[in-house]
Amino acid sequence: VTMAYPLNIFPIRFSVETALFYHKPHLDRPGVRTGIAVAAVASSLLVAIALPQINLVFELIGATTGSFVCFLGPGLLFHRLVPGRICSRHKLKALLLMVMGMLFLVLGTYSSVNGPGTSRFWM
C-alpha cells in the first residue's frame, strides 16, 4: 500500500510534464516540475478528503473510463484516421457513437453520484 501511491502519482506527473513541456520547452525547470508534483499530490489529497468513500471513486472512474473506452475512443479514432469532413456520410455512425458515448458518460456519472444510496455521498 505504501508504494502504490507514488506509483500512481508518477504517471500523472509525467503526462502533465510531457504535454506542457512539448508545447513550452522553456518551462522545463526544477521549480515547475516540483510545482506539478505538488499540484498532483494536493489534488489527490483534496479528492480523498472530499470523497472519503472509495466505492464512489470507483463508480466515477468506471462511468468515465467505461464510456470513453467503449464509445468515445473508437469514434474519435475513426474521425482522426479516416479522411473527410466530420459530418460526411461515412462518418455519421462514428459521430452517433460519440454522441451516445457522451450521453452514457453523463448518465453514468449522474447515477454514480445520485444513485439509490445518496446518503453515502454526504457522510
PDB file of N, CA, C and O in Angstrom, residues 83-110:
ATOM      1  N   PRO A  83     -10.001  10.091 -43.541  1.00  0.00           N
ATOM      2  CA  PRO A  83     -10.064  11.467 -44.056  1.00  0.00           C
ATOM      3  C   PRO A  83     -11.487  11.853 -44.441  1.00  0.00           C
ATOM      4  O   PRO A  83     -12.313  11.012 -44.754  1.00  0.00           O
ATOM      5  N   GLY A  84     -11.724  13.136 -44.423  1.00  0.00           N
ATOM      6  CA  GLY A  84     -13.037  13.649 -44.807  1.00  0.00           C
ATOM      7  C   GLY A  84     -13.607  14.558 -43.732  1.00  0.00           C
ATOM      8  O   GLY A  84     -13.045  14.729 -42.654  1.00  0.00           O
ATOM      9  N   ARG A  85     -14.744  15.154 -44.057  1.00  0.00           N
ATOM     10  CA  ARG A  85     -15.401  16.065 -43.114  1.00  0.00           C
ATOM     11  C   ARG A  85     -16.029  15.288 -41.965  1.00  0.00           C
ATOM     12  O   ARG A  85     -16.334  14.114 -42.094  1.00  0.00           O
ATOM     13  N   ILE A  86     -16.273  15.977 -40.868  1.00  0.00           N
ATOM     14  CA  ILE A  86     -16.848  15.333 -39.681  1.00  0.00           C
ATOM     15  C   ILE A  86     -18.253  14.817 -39.961  1.00  0.00           C
ATOM     16  O   ILE A  86     -18.623  13.729 -39.536  1.00  0.00           O
ATOM     17  N   CYS A  87     -19.039  15.575 -40.672  1.00  0.00           N
ATOM     18  CA  CYS A  87     -20.428  15.188 -40.942  1.00  0.00           C
ATOM     19  C   CYS A  87     -20.595  14.490 -42.280  1.00  0.00           C
ATOM     20  O   CYS A  87     -21.700  14.477 -42.834  1.00  0.00           O
ATOM     21  N   SER A  88     -19.542  13.922 -42.827  1.00  0.00           N
ATOM     22  CA  SER A  88     -19.682  13.210 -44.095  1.00  0.00           C
ATOM     23  C   SER A  88     -20.458  11.911 -43.877  1.00  0.00           C
ATOM     24  O   SER A  88     -20.615  11.430 -42.751  1.00  0.00           O
ATOM     25  N   ARG A  89     -20.936  11.349 -44.953  1.00  0.00           N
ATOM     26  CA  ARG A  89     -21.848  10.201 -44.862  1.00  0.00           C
ATOM     27  C   ARG A  89     -21.196   8.985 -44.203  1.00  0.00           C
ATOM     28  O   ARG A  89     -21.816   8.303 -43.395  1.00  0.00           O
ATOM     29  N   HIS A  90     -19.928   8.712 -44.505  1.00  0.00           N
ATOM     30  CA  HIS A  90     -19.284   7.524 -43.953  1.00  0.00           C
ATOM     31  C   HIS A  90     -18.822   7.717 -42.509  1.00  0.00           C
ATOM     32  O   HIS A  90     -18.418   6.767 -41.871  1.00  0.00           O
ATOM     33  N   LYS A  91     -18.907   8.947 -41.972  1.00  0.00           N
ATOM     34  CA  LYS A  91     -18.527   9.182 -40.584  1.00  0.00           C
ATOM     35  C   LYS A  91     -19.729   9.385 -39.652  1.00  0.00           C
ATOM     36  O   LYS A  91     -19.552   9.627 -38.461  1.00  0.00           O
ATOM     37  N   LEU A  92     -20.937   9.274 -40.169  1.00  0.00           N
ATOM     38  CA  LEU A  92     -22.117   9.515 -39.334  1.00  0.00           C
ATOM     39  C   LEU A  92     -22.270   8.480 -38.222  1.00  0.00           C
ATOM     40  O   LEU A  92     -22.681   8.818 -37.118  1.00  0.00           O
ATOM     41  N   LYS A  93     -21.929   7.230 -38.493  1.00  0.00           N
ATOM     42  CA  LYS A  93     -22.035   6.210 -37.442  1.00  0.00           C
ATOM     43  C   LYS A  93     -21.044   6.473 -36.318  1.00  0.00           C
ATOM     44  O   LYS A  93     -21.363   6.295 -35.140  1.00  0.00           O
ATOM     45  N   ALA A  94     -19.847   6.914 -36.663  1.00  0.00           N
ATOM     46  CA  ALA A  94     -18.863   7.240 -35.632  1.00  0.00           C
ATOM     47  C   ALA A  94     -19.310   8.455 -34.829  1.00  0.00           C
ATOM     48  O   ALA A  94     -19.121   8.509 -33.608  1.00  0.00           O
ATOM     49  N   LEU A  95     -19.926   9.432 -35.500  1.00  0.00           N
ATOM     50  CA  LEU A  95     -20.450  10.596 -34.805  1.00  0.00           C
ATOM     51  C   LEU A  95     -21.576  10.199 -33.860  1.00  0.00           C
ATOM     52  O   LEU A  95     -21.638  10.661 -32.716  1.00  0.00           O
ATOM     53  N   LEU A  96     -22.448   9.309 -34.306  1.00  0.00           N
ATOM     54  CA  LEU A  96     -23.518   8.797 -33.453  1.00  0.00           C
ATOM     55  C   LEU A  96     -22.942   8.031 -32.255  1.00  0.00           C
ATOM     56  O   LEU A  96     -23.433   8.155 -31.137  1.00  0.00           O
ATOM     57  N   LEU A  97     -21.887   7.273 -32.491  1.00  0.00           N
ATOM     58  CA  LEU A  97     -21.222   6.543 -31.412  1.00  0.00           C
ATOM     59  C   LEU A  97     -20.660   7.508 -30.369  1.00  0.00           C
ATOM     60  O   LEU A  97     -20.786   7.274 -29.165  1.00  0.00           O
ATOM     61  N   MET A  98     -20.076   8.621 -30.806  1.00  0.00           N
ATOM     62  CA  MET A  98     -19.538   9.596 -29.859  1.00  0.00           C
ATOM     63  C   MET A  98     -20.645  10.316 -29.095  1.00  0.00           C
ATOM     64  O   MET A  98     -20.512  10.566 -27.900  1.00  0.00           O
ATOM     65  N   VAL A  99     -21.740  10.625 -29.768  1.00  0.00           N
ATOM     66  CA  VAL A  99     -22.864  11.274 -29.082  1.00  0.00           C
ATOM     67  C   VAL A  99     -23.456  10.333 -28.036  1.00  0.00           C
ATOM     68  O   VAL A  99     -23.733  10.741 -26.901  1.00  0.00           O
ATOM     69  N   MET A 100     -23.627   9.062 -28.398  1.00  0.00           N
ATOM     70  CA  MET A 100     -24.133   8.087 -27.423  1.00  0.00           C
ATOM     71  C   MET A 100     -23.148   7.908 -26.270  1.00  0.00           C
ATOM     72  O   MET A 100     -23.552   7.752 -25.117  1.00  0.00           O
ATOM     73  N   GLY A 101     -21.859   7.937 -26.571  1.00  0.00           N
ATOM     74  CA  GLY A 101     -20.845   7.835 -25.521  1.00  0.00           C
ATOM     75  C   GLY A 101     -20.923   8.985 -24.542  1.00  0.00           C
ATOM     76  O   GLY A 101     -20.798   8.795 -23.329  1.00  0.00           O
ATOM     77  N   MET A 102     -21.128  10.194 -25.057  1.00  0.00           N
ATOM     78  CA  MET A 102     -21.281  11.349 -24.162  1.00  0.00           C
ATOM     79  C   MET A 102     -22.538  11.226 -23.315  1.00  0.00           C
ATOM     80  O   MET A 102     -22.529  11.561 -22.127  1.00  0.00           O
ATOM     81  N   LEU A 103     -23.605  10.721 -23.920  1.00  0.00           N
ATOM     82  CA  LEU A 103     -24.839  10.511 -23.172  1.00  0.00           C
ATOM     83  C   LEU A 103     -24.632   9.487 -22.055  1.00  0.00           C
ATOM     84  O   LEU A 103     -25.028   9.722 -20.906  1.00  0.00           O
ATOM     85  N   PHE A 104     -23.979   8.372 -22.370  1.00  0.00           N
ATOM     86  CA  PHE A 104     -23.718   7.354 -21.355  1.00  0.00           C
ATOM     87  C   PHE A 104     -22.745   7.859 -20.296  1.00  0.00           C
ATOM     88  O   PHE A 104     -22.855   7.495 -19.125  1.00  0.00           O
ATOM     89  N   LEU A 105     -21.807   8.703 -20.683  1.00  0.00           N
ATOM     90  CA  LEU A 105     -20.873   9.279 -19.722  1.00  0.00           C
ATOM     91  C   LEU A 105     -21.615  10.143 -18.715  1.00  0.00           C
ATOM     92  O   LEU A 105     -21.412  10.020 -17.503  1.00  0.00           O
ATOM     93  N   VAL A 106     -22.494  11.006 -19.207  1.00  0.00           N
ATOM     94  CA  VAL A 106     -23.257  11.889 -18.316  1.00  0.00           C
ATOM     95  C   VAL A 106     -24.207  11.071 -17.441  1.00  0.00           C
ATOM     96  O   VAL A 106     -24.289  11.286 -16.227  1.00  0.00           O
ATOM     97  N   LEU A 107     -24.928  10.121 -18.035  1.00  0.00           N
ATOM     98  CA  LEU A 107     -25.872   9.308 -17.257  1.00  0.00           C
ATOM     99  C   LEU A 107     -25.156   8.425 -16.237  1.00  0.00           C
ATOM    100  O   LEU A 107     -25.638   8.271 -15.107  1.00  0.00           O
ATOM    101  N   GLY A 108     -24.025   7.858 -16.612  1.00  0.00           N
ATOM    102  CA  GLY A 108     -23.270   7.025 -15.672  1.00  0.00           C
ATOM    103  C   GLY A 108     -22.718   7.818 -14.508  1.00  0.00           C
ATOM    104  O   GLY A 108     -22.763   7.378 -13.360  1.00  0.00           O
ATOM    105  N   THR A 109     -22.214   9.005 -14.795  1.00  0.00           N
ATOM    106  CA  THR A 109     -21.712   9.858 -13.722  1.00  0.00           C
ATOM    107  C   THR A 109     -22.853  10.321 -12.826  1.00  0.00           C
ATOM    108  O   THR A 109     -22.725  10.323 -11.602  1.00  0.00           O
ATOM    109  N   TYR A 110     -23.975  10.686 -13.427  1.00  0.00           N
ATOM    110  CA  TYR A 110     -25.129  11.119 -12.642  1.00  0.00           C
ATOM    111  C   TYR A 110     -25.643   9.996 -11.749  1.00  0.00           C
ATOM    112  O   TYR A 110     -25.934  10.209 -10.575  1.00  0.00           O
TER     113      TYR A 110
END
